[in-house]
Amino acid sequence: MHVLIIEGFRPGHEMLKSLGAEISMIIEAYRISGNEDGFYDRYLTVTDNAEVDEWIQQARKINDVSKIDSVINFHENRQLETAKIAEALGLPYHNAEEALICKDKIYMRSFLISQKVDSIMGGPLSTLQKKLDAHSVNFPLIVKPYNGWGSSKIFKVENKQHLDEVTRFCLNDDEYPLYCFEEFVTGTEYSVETFSQNGMHKIVCMTKKYNDSNFVETGHCVPAALSTTEYTAIKGKVISLLRALGHDNGPMHTEVIVSPAGDVHIVETHLRMGGDKIPEMIEYACGFNLLKAWCKQILGANVFDAVPEVTSANTSSYVAIRYQMAGEQQIGRKIRGVKYNFSENVKSRILEVNSVRAVGDSIVKSANSFTRLGYIIVEGNDYRETEQLADLIKDEMVYELE
């Protein structure tokens, strides 16, 4: 079976290849890493920020050489291009509107309100002052890129003076040309991993999230310890989202906030698996390989019955991750080495420990998901005890600095 892959995420590419697929790839030229030759059956590039027509043109070239049976994108970026390619080749994939909703946070807010899935107000940053003057929204507010990722450049705006400062930053930002605002929601944040086949949906797992003041994730635990009421409310909200989107196949990663009153609000949703080691943590907890199931589905298998629904009510295995974040006194200094001071009695509970930063790297502020220092993953049989263990030993990974 010939699968055309759009965008990156090498583990997905490797999994398809291991399952016997013929794989071709289209990616932007600047993202070529040098390890493509001999791995892909063929690959083509497009220019930086290429229009959709260029992507389709390259896909047709590949299809002329070897008929494409399936199109896939494991990443959240370039989903609209992927949908348009599938449409041009007459192959099944997410519809273009679903792809746009999941990437464009302004459009997503409008869609959720129109479908009565959620009530959180939002819109282009340029329209915010009028809404404040009309008292249709109030501080605090969230300001962020309309199509950002990696928890980058998210601001909680407390007042008019702060808004003026953030607006000046946004107007001068070369990375993101358009920012949006949303009402700020107080509550506990969870991510929800789902899997769908032929329009049927399962909640694979819910994960409790911890963020710092910049909304960069500092840790999470699989599965979240939720009451039946909380679980049912989150499940109902996410399933209603999937149905409104017309989502048919594959995983989705959705982030929600549960308010103190128990109301569930959608933060964002993506046409991919969760990041930050969530799929690996699910496999540690219950043995289910989400990526492998997805790839088998891409190759035509019906895997729905084999997909578990992991909850705190049906498991006694918990997995927690904690990230090392840069301290103010560390910023700007070079890493001389990394030392692990784990005691013997906890070593057996550690599943993974990894320093993302290498010796010689200069430490920068942990401003997004890509600038954290490292992480540790632990397991346990009790939710609270597993969380406490992760908190206790995360600082035992010590960075020795010049």
Short mmCIF file of C-alpha atoms in Angstrom, two decimals:
data_model
loop_
_atom_site.label_atom_id
_atom_site.label_comp_id
_atom_site.label_asym_id
_atom_site.label_seq_id
_atom_site.Cartn_x
_atom_site.Cartn_y
_atom_site.Cartn_z
CA MET A 1 0.00 0.00 0.00
CA HIS A 2 1.37 3.41 -1.01
CA VAL A 3 1.00 6.15 1.61
CA LEU A 4 1.78 9.79 0.88
CA ILE A 5 3.02 11.54 4.03
CA ILE A 6 2.75 15.28 4.41
CA GLU A 7 4.95 16.99 7.04
CA GLY A 8 7.22 15.47 9.67
CA PHE A 9 7.05 13.27 12.79
CA ARG A 10 9.58 10.59 11.91
CA PRO A 11 8.25 7.94 14.38
CA GLY A 12 5.01 7.77 12.37
CA HIS A 13 6.94 7.41 9.13
CA GLU A 14 9.06 4.65 10.64
CA MET A 15 6.01 2.82 11.93
CA LEU A 16 4.35 2.83 8.49
CA LYS A 17 7.54 1.55 6.91
CA SER A 18 7.85 -1.21 9.54
CA LEU A 19 4.30 -2.31 8.67
CA GLY A 20 5.31 -2.78 5.05
CA ALA A 21 3.97 0.40 3.46
CA GLU A 22 5.46 2.10 0.44
CA ILE A 23 6.02 5.63 1.68
CA SER A 24 6.47 8.93 -0.15
CA MET A 25 6.79 12.34 1.47
CA ILE A 26 6.27 15.98 0.58
CA ILE A 27 7.82 18.57 2.85
CA GLU A 28 9.14 22.12 2.68
CA ALA A 29 12.69 22.28 1.31
CA TYR A 30 14.16 23.99 4.36
CA ARG A 31 13.06 21.06 6.54
CA ILE A 32 15.10 18.44 4.70
CA SER A 33 17.38 16.87 7.32
CA GLY A 34 19.66 14.76 5.14
CA ASN A 35 18.41 11.37 6.36
CA GLU A 36 15.66 10.99 3.72
CA ASP A 37 17.65 9.12 1.03
CA GLY A 38 17.34 5.35 1.39
CA PHE A 39 14.44 5.64 3.83
CA TYR A 40 11.58 7.02 1.74
CA ASP A 41 10.65 5.38 -1.54
CA ARG A 42 10.59 8.91 -2.89
CA TYR A 43 10.19 12.46 -1.63
CA LEU A 44 9.60 15.87 -3.10
CA THR A 45 9.86 19.35 -1.61
CA VAL A 46 7.85 22.53 -1.89
CA THR A 47 9.04 26.09 -1.44
CA ASP A 48 8.83 27.79 1.94
CA ASN A 49 5.20 28.81 2.65
CA ALA A 50 4.08 27.27 -0.63
CA GLU A 51 0.49 27.79 -1.81
CA VAL A 52 -1.86 24.81 -1.76
CA ASP A 53 -1.62 24.37 -5.52
CA GLU A 54 2.11 23.69 -5.29
CA TRP A 55 1.52 20.94 -2.72
CA ILE A 56 -1.16 19.39 -4.95
CA GLN A 57 1.13 19.62 -7.99
CA GLN A 58 3.87 17.68 -6.22
CA ALA A 59 1.37 15.08 -5.01
CA ARG A 60 0.18 14.54 -8.58
CA LYS A 61 3.78 13.99 -9.72
CA ILE A 62 4.21 11.24 -7.14
CA ASN A 63 0.82 9.74 -8.01
CA ASP A 64 1.85 9.60 -11.69
CA VAL A 65 4.87 7.49 -10.75
CA SER A 66 3.10 5.22 -8.24
CA LYS A 67 -0.62 5.36 -7.46
CA ILE A 68 -1.21 6.74 -3.98
CA ASP A 69 -3.65 4.72 -1.84
CA SER A 70 -3.72 6.86 1.30
CA VAL A 71 -2.68 10.34 2.48
CA ILE A 72 -1.66 11.14 6.06
CA ASN A 73 -0.25 13.97 8.15
CA PHE A 74 0.92 13.08 11.67
CA HIS A 75 1.57 16.74 12.53
CA GLU A 76 -0.79 19.62 13.32
CA ASN A 77 0.78 21.88 10.70
CA ARG A 78 -0.16 21.65 6.99
CA GLN A 79 -3.40 19.80 7.71
CA LEU A 80 -5.34 22.04 5.31
CA GLU A 81 -2.84 21.30 2.53
CA THR A 82 -3.16 17.58 3.30
CA ALA A 83 -6.96 17.74 3.12
CA LYS A 84 -6.79 19.56 -0.21
CA ILE A 85 -4.33 16.99 -1.63
CA ALA A 86 -6.60 14.11 -0.59
CA GLU A 87 -9.57 15.88 -2.15
CA ALA A 88 -7.66 16.43 -5.42
CA LEU A 89 -6.63 12.76 -5.56
CA GLY A 90 -10.07 11.47 -4.60
CA LEU A 91 -8.83 9.88 -1.37
CA PRO A 92 -10.46 9.89 2.07
CA TYR A 93 -9.13 12.30 4.71
CA HIS A 94 -10.37 14.94 7.13
CA ASN A 95 -12.46 17.54 5.36
CA ALA A 96 -10.87 20.92 4.68
CA GLU A 97 -13.17 22.80 7.07
CA GLU A 98 -12.26 20.48 9.95
CA ALA A 99 -8.57 21.06 9.21
CA LEU A 100 -9.09 24.83 9.19
CA ILE A 101 -11.09 24.84 12.43
CA CYS A 102 -8.39 22.87 14.24
CA LYS A 103 -5.61 25.25 13.17
CA ASP A 104 -7.30 28.67 13.12
CA LYS A 105 -8.21 29.56 16.71
CA ILE A 106 -10.36 32.51 15.61
CA TYR A 107 -12.43 30.32 13.31
CA MET A 108 -12.59 27.61 15.99
CA ARG A 109 -14.19 29.96 18.55
CA SER A 110 -16.78 31.10 16.01
CA PHE A 111 -17.50 27.50 15.02
CA LEU A 112 -17.90 26.28 18.61
CA ILE A 113 -20.37 29.04 19.39
CA SER A 114 -22.35 28.50 16.18
CA GLN A 115 -22.63 24.77 16.91
CA LYS A 116 -23.49 25.40 20.59
CA VAL A 117 -20.52 23.27 21.64
CA ASP A 118 -18.94 26.02 23.75
CA SER A 119 -19.65 29.61 24.75
CA ILE A 120 -16.18 31.10 25.25
CA MET A 121 -15.87 34.40 23.37
CA GLY A 122 -12.89 35.11 21.14
CA GLY A 123 -11.81 36.88 17.99
CA PRO A 124 -9.03 38.81 16.26
CA LEU A 125 -6.97 40.95 18.62
CA SER A 126 -7.79 43.97 16.45
CA THR A 127 -11.46 43.71 17.50
CA LEU A 128 -10.83 43.41 21.23
CA GLN A 129 -11.01 47.10 22.18
CA LYS A 130 -14.52 47.46 20.72
CA LYS A 131 -15.67 44.43 22.71
CA LEU A 132 -14.14 45.83 25.88
CA ASP A 133 -15.85 49.19 25.27
CA ALA A 134 -19.16 47.37 24.76
CA HIS A 135 -18.55 45.30 27.95
CA SER A 136 -19.10 42.08 26.00
CA VAL A 137 -15.78 40.76 27.38
CA ASN A 138 -13.80 41.66 30.48
CA PHE A 139 -10.31 41.20 31.92
CA PRO A 140 -8.51 38.90 32.44
CA LEU A 141 -8.14 37.68 28.86
CA ILE A 142 -5.88 35.36 26.90
CA VAL A 143 -3.95 36.69 23.90
CA LYS A 144 -2.12 34.24 21.64
CA PRO A 145 -1.23 33.57 17.99
CA TYR A 146 -4.26 32.54 15.96
CA ASN A 147 -2.34 29.54 14.58
CA GLY A 148 0.42 29.03 17.14
CA TRP A 149 1.73 25.80 18.62
CA GLY A 150 4.09 24.57 21.31
CA SER A 151 2.59 26.83 24.02
CA SER A 152 4.46 29.74 22.48
CA LYS A 153 3.69 33.43 23.08
CA ILE A 154 0.55 33.02 25.19
CA PHE A 155 -0.30 35.98 27.43
CA LYS A 156 -2.75 36.37 30.30
CA VAL A 157 -3.75 40.03 30.10
CA GLU A 158 -4.92 41.52 33.37
CA ASN A 159 -5.75 45.14 32.55
CA LYS A 160 -5.69 47.91 29.94
CA GLN A 161 -2.06 48.87 30.57
CA HIS A 162 -0.96 45.25 30.20
CA LEU A 163 -3.07 44.92 27.03
CA ASP A 164 -1.31 47.91 25.49
CA GLU A 165 2.09 46.32 26.19
CA VAL A 166 1.04 42.93 24.77
CA THR A 167 -0.55 44.55 21.71
CA ARG A 168 2.68 46.40 20.92
CA PHE A 169 4.56 43.12 21.12
CA CYS A 170 2.06 41.34 18.85
CA LEU A 171 2.10 44.10 16.23
CA ASN A 172 5.90 43.86 16.02
CA ASP A 173 6.13 40.07 16.06
CA ASP A 174 7.78 38.74 12.90
CA GLU A 175 6.87 35.10 13.64
CA TYR A 176 3.09 35.37 13.87
CA PRO A 177 1.27 37.97 11.75
CA LEU A 178 -2.09 37.61 13.49
CA TYR A 179 -3.05 37.29 17.15
CA CYS A 180 -6.38 36.51 18.75
CA PHE A 181 -7.99 36.93 22.16
CA GLU A 182 -10.17 34.61 24.24
CA GLU A 183 -11.99 34.89 27.52
CA PHE A 184 -9.87 33.56 30.38
CA VAL A 185 -11.34 30.48 32.07
CA THR A 186 -10.42 29.52 35.62
CA GLY A 187 -10.21 25.83 36.39
CA THR A 188 -8.30 22.58 36.05
CA GLU A 189 -6.84 21.70 32.66
CA TYR A 190 -6.98 18.25 31.10
CA SER A 191 -6.03 16.84 27.73
CA VAL A 192 -8.19 14.18 26.12
CA GLU A 193 -6.93 11.59 23.66
CA THR A 194 -9.60 10.15 21.38
CA PHE A 195 -9.64 7.61 18.57
CA SER A 196 -12.25 7.36 15.86
CA GLN A 197 -13.14 4.90 13.13
CA ASN A 198 -15.95 5.38 10.63
CA GLY A 199 -17.50 8.11 12.78
CA MET A 200 -17.45 6.09 16.03
CA HIS A 201 -15.46 7.59 18.89
CA LYS A 202 -13.62 6.36 21.98
CA ILE A 203 -11.96 8.30 24.79
CA VAL A 204 -8.56 6.60 25.00
CA CYS A 205 -7.35 8.53 28.03
CA MET A 206 -7.67 11.79 29.96
CA THR A 207 -4.56 13.48 31.33
CA LYS A 208 -4.29 16.05 34.09
CA LYS A 209 -2.00 18.93 33.10
CA TYR A 210 0.19 21.34 35.04
CA ASN A 211 1.33 24.63 33.50
CA ASP A 212 3.59 27.46 34.61
CA SER A 213 2.65 31.15 34.54
CA ASN A 214 3.51 31.30 30.81
CA PHE A 215 1.17 28.36 30.07
CA VAL A 216 4.11 26.07 29.29
CA GLU A 217 3.36 22.55 30.46
CA THR A 218 5.48 21.43 33.41
CA GLY A 219 3.97 17.95 33.85
CA HIS A 220 0.98 15.64 33.64
CA CYS A 221 -0.31 12.27 34.83
CA VAL A 222 -1.96 9.38 32.96
CA PRO A 223 -4.78 8.65 33.58
CA ALA A 224 -6.30 11.62 35.40
CA ALA A 225 -8.04 10.85 38.70
CA LEU A 226 -11.60 11.97 37.96
CA SER A 227 -14.96 11.37 39.56
CA THR A 228 -17.64 9.72 37.45
CA THR A 229 -19.39 13.08 37.14
CA GLU A 230 -16.24 14.86 35.96
CA TYR A 231 -15.32 12.10 33.51
CA THR A 232 -18.81 11.98 32.03
CA ALA A 233 -18.95 15.77 31.60
CA ILE A 234 -15.57 15.91 29.84
CA LYS A 235 -16.41 12.93 27.65
CA GLY A 236 -19.75 14.44 26.62
CA LYS A 237 -18.16 17.77 25.69
CA VAL A 238 -15.36 16.19 23.62
CA ILE A 239 -17.65 13.75 21.81
CA SER A 240 -19.99 16.62 20.93
CA LEU A 241 -16.96 18.44 19.48
CA LEU A 242 -15.94 15.46 17.34
CA ARG A 243 -19.48 15.09 16.02
CA ALA A 244 -19.76 18.79 15.23
CA LEU A 245 -16.47 18.63 13.32
CA GLY A 246 -17.63 15.59 11.37
CA HIS A 247 -14.51 13.74 12.47
CA ASP A 248 -14.43 10.20 11.10
CA ASN A 249 -11.06 8.52 11.57
CA GLY A 250 -7.87 8.66 13.57
CA PRO A 251 -6.76 10.21 16.85
CA MET A 252 -7.46 13.70 18.09
CA HIS A 253 -5.88 15.61 20.95
CA THR A 254 -8.22 18.02 22.72
CA GLU A 255 -7.46 20.30 25.66
CA VAL A 256 -10.21 21.34 28.06
CA ILE A 257 -10.63 23.33 31.25
CA VAL A 258 -13.11 22.30 33.93
CA SER A 259 -14.33 25.29 35.92
CA PRO A 260 -14.93 25.16 39.70
CA ALA A 261 -18.65 24.93 38.89
CA GLY A 262 -18.03 21.82 36.77
CA ASP A 263 -18.48 23.44 33.36
CA VAL A 264 -16.24 22.02 30.64
CA HIS A 265 -14.71 24.39 28.07
CA ILE A 266 -12.71 23.57 24.95
CA VAL A 267 -9.25 25.20 24.86
CA GLU A 268 -8.15 23.78 21.50
CA THR A 269 -8.17 20.58 19.45
CA HIS A 270 -5.80 18.98 16.96
CA LEU A 271 -5.87 16.32 14.24
CA ARG A 272 -3.02 14.35 15.79
CA MET A 273 -1.96 12.42 18.85
CA GLY A 274 -1.01 14.31 21.98
CA GLY A 275 2.58 15.44 22.35
CA ASP A 276 4.75 15.69 25.46
CA LYS A 277 5.16 11.90 25.68
CA ILE A 278 1.44 11.22 26.21
CA PRO A 279 1.23 8.27 23.75
CA GLU A 280 4.29 6.67 25.36
CA MET A 281 2.78 7.18 28.82
CA ILE A 282 -0.45 5.52 27.72
CA GLU A 283 1.57 2.53 26.50
CA TYR A 284 3.44 2.39 29.82
CA ALA A 285 0.12 2.45 31.69
CA CYS A 286 -1.80 -0.17 29.71
CA GLY A 287 0.35 -1.60 26.91
CA PHE A 288 -1.60 0.03 24.07
CA ASN A 289 0.47 1.54 21.25
CA LEU A 290 -1.66 4.39 19.89
CA LEU A 291 0.71 5.20 17.01
CA LYS A 292 0.76 1.59 15.81
CA ALA A 293 -3.05 1.41 15.88
CA TRP A 294 -3.26 4.66 13.90
CA CYS A 295 -0.81 3.39 11.28
CA LYS A 296 -2.69 0.11 10.92
CA GLN A 297 -5.86 2.14 10.36
CA ILE A 298 -4.08 4.23 7.71
CA LEU A 299 -3.25 0.97 5.95
CA GLY A 300 -6.91 -0.07 5.93
CA ALA A 301 -7.39 -2.07 9.13
CA ASN A 302 -10.36 -1.69 11.45
CA VAL A 303 -8.71 -1.31 14.86
CA PHE A 304 -11.57 0.25 16.79
CA ASP A 305 -12.42 -2.76 18.97
CA ALA A 306 -8.79 -3.03 20.11
CA VAL A 307 -8.66 0.59 21.32
CA PRO A 308 -8.94 0.77 25.15
CA GLU A 309 -10.58 3.43 27.28
CA VAL A 310 -8.16 3.92 30.16
CA THR A 311 -9.59 5.55 33.29
CA SER A 312 -8.73 5.74 36.96
CA ALA A 313 -11.72 3.44 37.54
CA ASN A 314 -10.33 0.56 35.46
CA THR A 315 -6.58 0.74 36.05
CA SER A 316 -4.17 0.54 38.94
CA SER A 317 -1.24 1.79 36.89
CA TYR A 318 -0.36 5.50 36.78
CA VAL A 319 2.40 7.26 34.88
CA ALA A 320 3.56 10.82 35.61
CA ILE A 321 5.99 13.14 33.83
CA ARG A 322 7.72 16.25 35.15
CA TYR A 323 9.75 18.69 33.09
CA GLN A 324 12.85 20.54 34.20
CA MET A 325 12.34 24.25 33.65
CA ALA A 326 15.11 26.83 33.54
CA GLY A 327 15.54 28.87 36.71
CA GLU A 328 16.32 32.58 36.47
CA GLN A 329 19.83 32.02 37.85
CA GLN A 330 20.55 29.40 35.15
CA ILE A 331 19.60 31.47 32.09
CA GLY A 332 22.56 32.34 29.86
CA ARG A 333 24.93 29.81 31.44
CA LYS A 334 26.38 26.81 29.58
CA ILE A 335 25.76 23.21 30.62
CA ARG A 336 28.96 21.48 31.78
CA GLY A 337 27.28 18.19 32.65
CA VAL A 338 24.16 16.49 33.98
CA LYS A 339 24.17 14.52 37.22
CA TYR A 340 21.44 12.14 38.42
CA ASN A 341 21.08 11.91 42.19
CA PHE A 342 18.32 9.29 42.32
CA SER A 343 18.24 7.12 45.43
CA GLU A 344 18.26 3.34 44.97
CA ASN A 345 14.70 2.91 46.25
CA VAL A 346 13.19 5.05 43.46
CA LYS A 347 15.31 3.93 40.49
CA SER A 348 12.98 1.00 39.78
CA ARG A 349 10.07 3.44 39.44
CA ILE A 350 11.76 5.56 36.77
CA LEU A 351 10.66 4.72 33.24
CA GLU A 352 12.52 7.45 31.37
CA VAL A 353 14.88 10.27 32.20
CA ASN A 354 16.19 12.53 29.48
CA SER A 355 18.11 15.78 29.28
CA VAL A 356 16.87 17.56 26.16
CA ARG A 357 19.73 20.05 26.44
CA ALA A 358 23.24 18.80 25.71
CA VAL A 359 26.60 19.59 27.27
CA GLY A 360 27.79 22.92 25.85
CA ASP A 361 24.27 24.28 25.29
CA SER A 362 23.43 27.65 26.78
CA ILE A 363 20.30 27.63 28.91
CA VAL A 364 17.49 29.87 27.71
CA LYS A 365 14.25 30.84 29.39
CA SER A 366 11.63 28.07 29.29
CA ALA A 367 9.28 30.17 27.16
CA ASN A 368 7.59 27.32 25.27
CA SER A 369 7.52 23.54 24.92
CA PHE A 370 10.77 23.54 22.94
CA THR A 371 12.95 25.27 25.54
CA ARG A 372 12.46 23.00 28.54
CA LEU A 373 15.63 21.38 29.89
CA GLY A 374 14.61 17.74 30.27
CA TYR A 375 12.09 15.38 31.82
CA ILE A 376 11.57 12.35 34.01
CA ILE A 377 8.76 9.76 33.79
CA VAL A 378 7.80 7.57 36.76
CA GLU A 379 5.19 4.88 37.42
CA GLY A 380 3.12 3.85 40.40
CA ASN A 381 -0.02 2.05 41.55
CA ASP A 382 -1.63 5.02 43.27
CA TYR A 383 -2.44 8.34 41.60
CA ARG A 384 -1.49 10.67 44.45
CA GLU A 385 1.65 8.73 45.36
CA THR A 386 2.82 8.68 41.72
CA GLU A 387 2.33 12.43 41.40
CA GLN A 388 4.19 13.04 44.66
CA LEU A 389 7.07 10.84 43.54
CA ALA A 390 7.41 12.75 40.26
CA ASP A 391 7.45 16.06 42.13
CA LEU A 392 9.98 14.74 44.62
CA ILE A 393 12.62 13.43 42.24
CA LYS A 394 12.41 15.79 39.25
CA ASP A 395 15.02 18.06 40.84
CA GLU A 396 17.37 15.10 41.30
CA MET A 397 18.37 15.64 37.67
CA VAL A 398 20.96 18.33 38.35
CA TYR A 399 22.50 20.55 35.67
CA GLU A 400 26.12 21.42 36.36
CA LEU A 401 26.83 24.82 34.84
CA GLU A 402 29.92 26.72 33.80
#
